[in-house]
CSV table of C-alpha atoms in Angstrom, one decimal:
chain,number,residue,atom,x,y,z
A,1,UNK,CA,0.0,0.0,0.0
A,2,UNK,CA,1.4,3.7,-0.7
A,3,UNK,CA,2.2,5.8,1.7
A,4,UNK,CA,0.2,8.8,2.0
A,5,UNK,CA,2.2,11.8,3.9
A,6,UNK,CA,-0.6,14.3,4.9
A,7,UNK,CA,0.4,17.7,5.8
A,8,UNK,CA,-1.8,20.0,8.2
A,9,UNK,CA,-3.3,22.8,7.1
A,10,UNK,CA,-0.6,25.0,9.8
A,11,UNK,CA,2.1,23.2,8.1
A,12,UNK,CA,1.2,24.2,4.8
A,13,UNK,CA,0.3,27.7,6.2
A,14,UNK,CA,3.8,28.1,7.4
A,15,UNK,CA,5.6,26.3,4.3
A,16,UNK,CA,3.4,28.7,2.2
A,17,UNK,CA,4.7,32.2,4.6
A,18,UNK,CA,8.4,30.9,3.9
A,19,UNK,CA,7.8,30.3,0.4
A,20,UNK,CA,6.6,34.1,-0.2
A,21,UNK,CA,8.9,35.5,3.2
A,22,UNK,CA,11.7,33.9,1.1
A,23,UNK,CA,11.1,35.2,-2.6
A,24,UNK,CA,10.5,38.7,-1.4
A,25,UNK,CA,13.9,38.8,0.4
A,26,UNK,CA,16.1,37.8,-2.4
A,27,UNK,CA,14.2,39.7,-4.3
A,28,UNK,CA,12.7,37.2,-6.7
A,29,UNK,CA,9.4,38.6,-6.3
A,30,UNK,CA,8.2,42.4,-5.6
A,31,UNK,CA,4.4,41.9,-4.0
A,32,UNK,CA,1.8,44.6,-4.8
A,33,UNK,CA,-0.6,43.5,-2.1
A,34,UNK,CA,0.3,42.1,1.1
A,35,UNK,CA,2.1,39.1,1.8
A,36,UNK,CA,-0.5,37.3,3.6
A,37,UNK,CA,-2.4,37.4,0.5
A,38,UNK,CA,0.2,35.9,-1.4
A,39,UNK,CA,1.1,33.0,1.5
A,40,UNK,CA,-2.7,32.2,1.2
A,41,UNK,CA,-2.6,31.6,-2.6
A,42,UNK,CA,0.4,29.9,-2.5
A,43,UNK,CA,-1.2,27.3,0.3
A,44,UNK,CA,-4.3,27.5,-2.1
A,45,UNK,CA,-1.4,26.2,-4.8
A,46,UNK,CA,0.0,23.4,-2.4
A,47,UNK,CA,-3.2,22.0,-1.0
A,48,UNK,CA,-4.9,21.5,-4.7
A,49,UNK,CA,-1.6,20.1,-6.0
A,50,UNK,CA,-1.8,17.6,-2.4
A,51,UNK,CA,-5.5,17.3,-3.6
A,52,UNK,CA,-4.9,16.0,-7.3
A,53,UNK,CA,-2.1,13.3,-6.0
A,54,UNK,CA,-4.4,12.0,-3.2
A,55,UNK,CA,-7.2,11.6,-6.3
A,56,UNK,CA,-4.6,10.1,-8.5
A,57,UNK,CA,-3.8,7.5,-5.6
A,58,UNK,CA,-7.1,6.6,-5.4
A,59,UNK,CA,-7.2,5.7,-9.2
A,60,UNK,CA,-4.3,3.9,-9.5
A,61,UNK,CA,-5.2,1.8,-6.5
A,62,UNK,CA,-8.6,1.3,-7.8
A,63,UNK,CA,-7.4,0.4,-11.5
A,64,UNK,CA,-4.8,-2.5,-9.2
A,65,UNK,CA,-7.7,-3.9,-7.6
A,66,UNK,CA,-8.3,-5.8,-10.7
A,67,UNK,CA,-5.1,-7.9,-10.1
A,68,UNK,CA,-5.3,-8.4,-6.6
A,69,UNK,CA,-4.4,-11.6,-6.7
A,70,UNK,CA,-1.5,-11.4,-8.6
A,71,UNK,CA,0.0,-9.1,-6.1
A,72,UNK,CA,-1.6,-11.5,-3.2
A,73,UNK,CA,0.2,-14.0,-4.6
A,74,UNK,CA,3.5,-12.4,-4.9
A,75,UNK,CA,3.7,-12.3,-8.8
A,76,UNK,CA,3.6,-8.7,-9.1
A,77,UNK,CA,5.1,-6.3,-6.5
A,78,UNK,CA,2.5,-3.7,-5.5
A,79,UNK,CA,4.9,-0.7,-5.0
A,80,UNK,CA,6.7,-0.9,-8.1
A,81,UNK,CA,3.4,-1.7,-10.2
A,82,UNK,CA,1.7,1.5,-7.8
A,83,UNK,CA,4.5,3.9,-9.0
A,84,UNK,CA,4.3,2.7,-12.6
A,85,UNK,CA,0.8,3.1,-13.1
A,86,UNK,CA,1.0,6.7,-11.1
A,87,UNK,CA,3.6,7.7,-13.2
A,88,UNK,CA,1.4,6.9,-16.4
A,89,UNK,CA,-1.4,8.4,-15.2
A,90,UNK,CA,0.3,12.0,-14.2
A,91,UNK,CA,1.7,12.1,-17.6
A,92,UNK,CA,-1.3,11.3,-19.6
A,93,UNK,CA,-3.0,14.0,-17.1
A,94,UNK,CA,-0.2,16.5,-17.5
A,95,UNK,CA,0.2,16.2,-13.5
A,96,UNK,CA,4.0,17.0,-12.6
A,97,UNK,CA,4.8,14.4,-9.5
């Protein structure tokens, strides 16, 4: 089974406030409205990209249901054949990983 590694909505608050904190001060990025406005998108960013892997997950494990018994039997190893399929799908949905 594939590891899913949640993150809180504080944690991607606060990876979101570095992010922007970060780009400002090396001057990557000049803000015209304030930065919690920009921290907020950029969490907006992070959760939906979080969002579209969890739904991808949940396809590829529903499309390796069909050969359950395969992998129950040991003929096919459920990680590799996971991050195959995953892979396939986020190209052929233009999702980076």
């Amino acid at each position: 089974m594939p590891i899913n590694m949640r993150l809180t909505k504080d944690l991607i608050q606060h990876i979101a406030n570095a992010i922007a904190a970060n780009l400002e001060s090396k001057g990557a990025a000049k803000y015209d409205v304030s930065k919690e406005v920009i921290s907020s998108k950029i969490a907006d960013v992070i959760t939906a990209d979080m969002m579209a892997e969890e739904k991808l997950n949940k396809d590829v494990e529903k499309l390796l249901s069909a050969h359950e018994d395969e992998i129950a039997r040991g003929q096919m190893d459920y990680r590799k054949v996971f991050e195959l399929t995953k892979q396939k799908l986020a190209k052929d949905r233009g999702i980076v990983l």
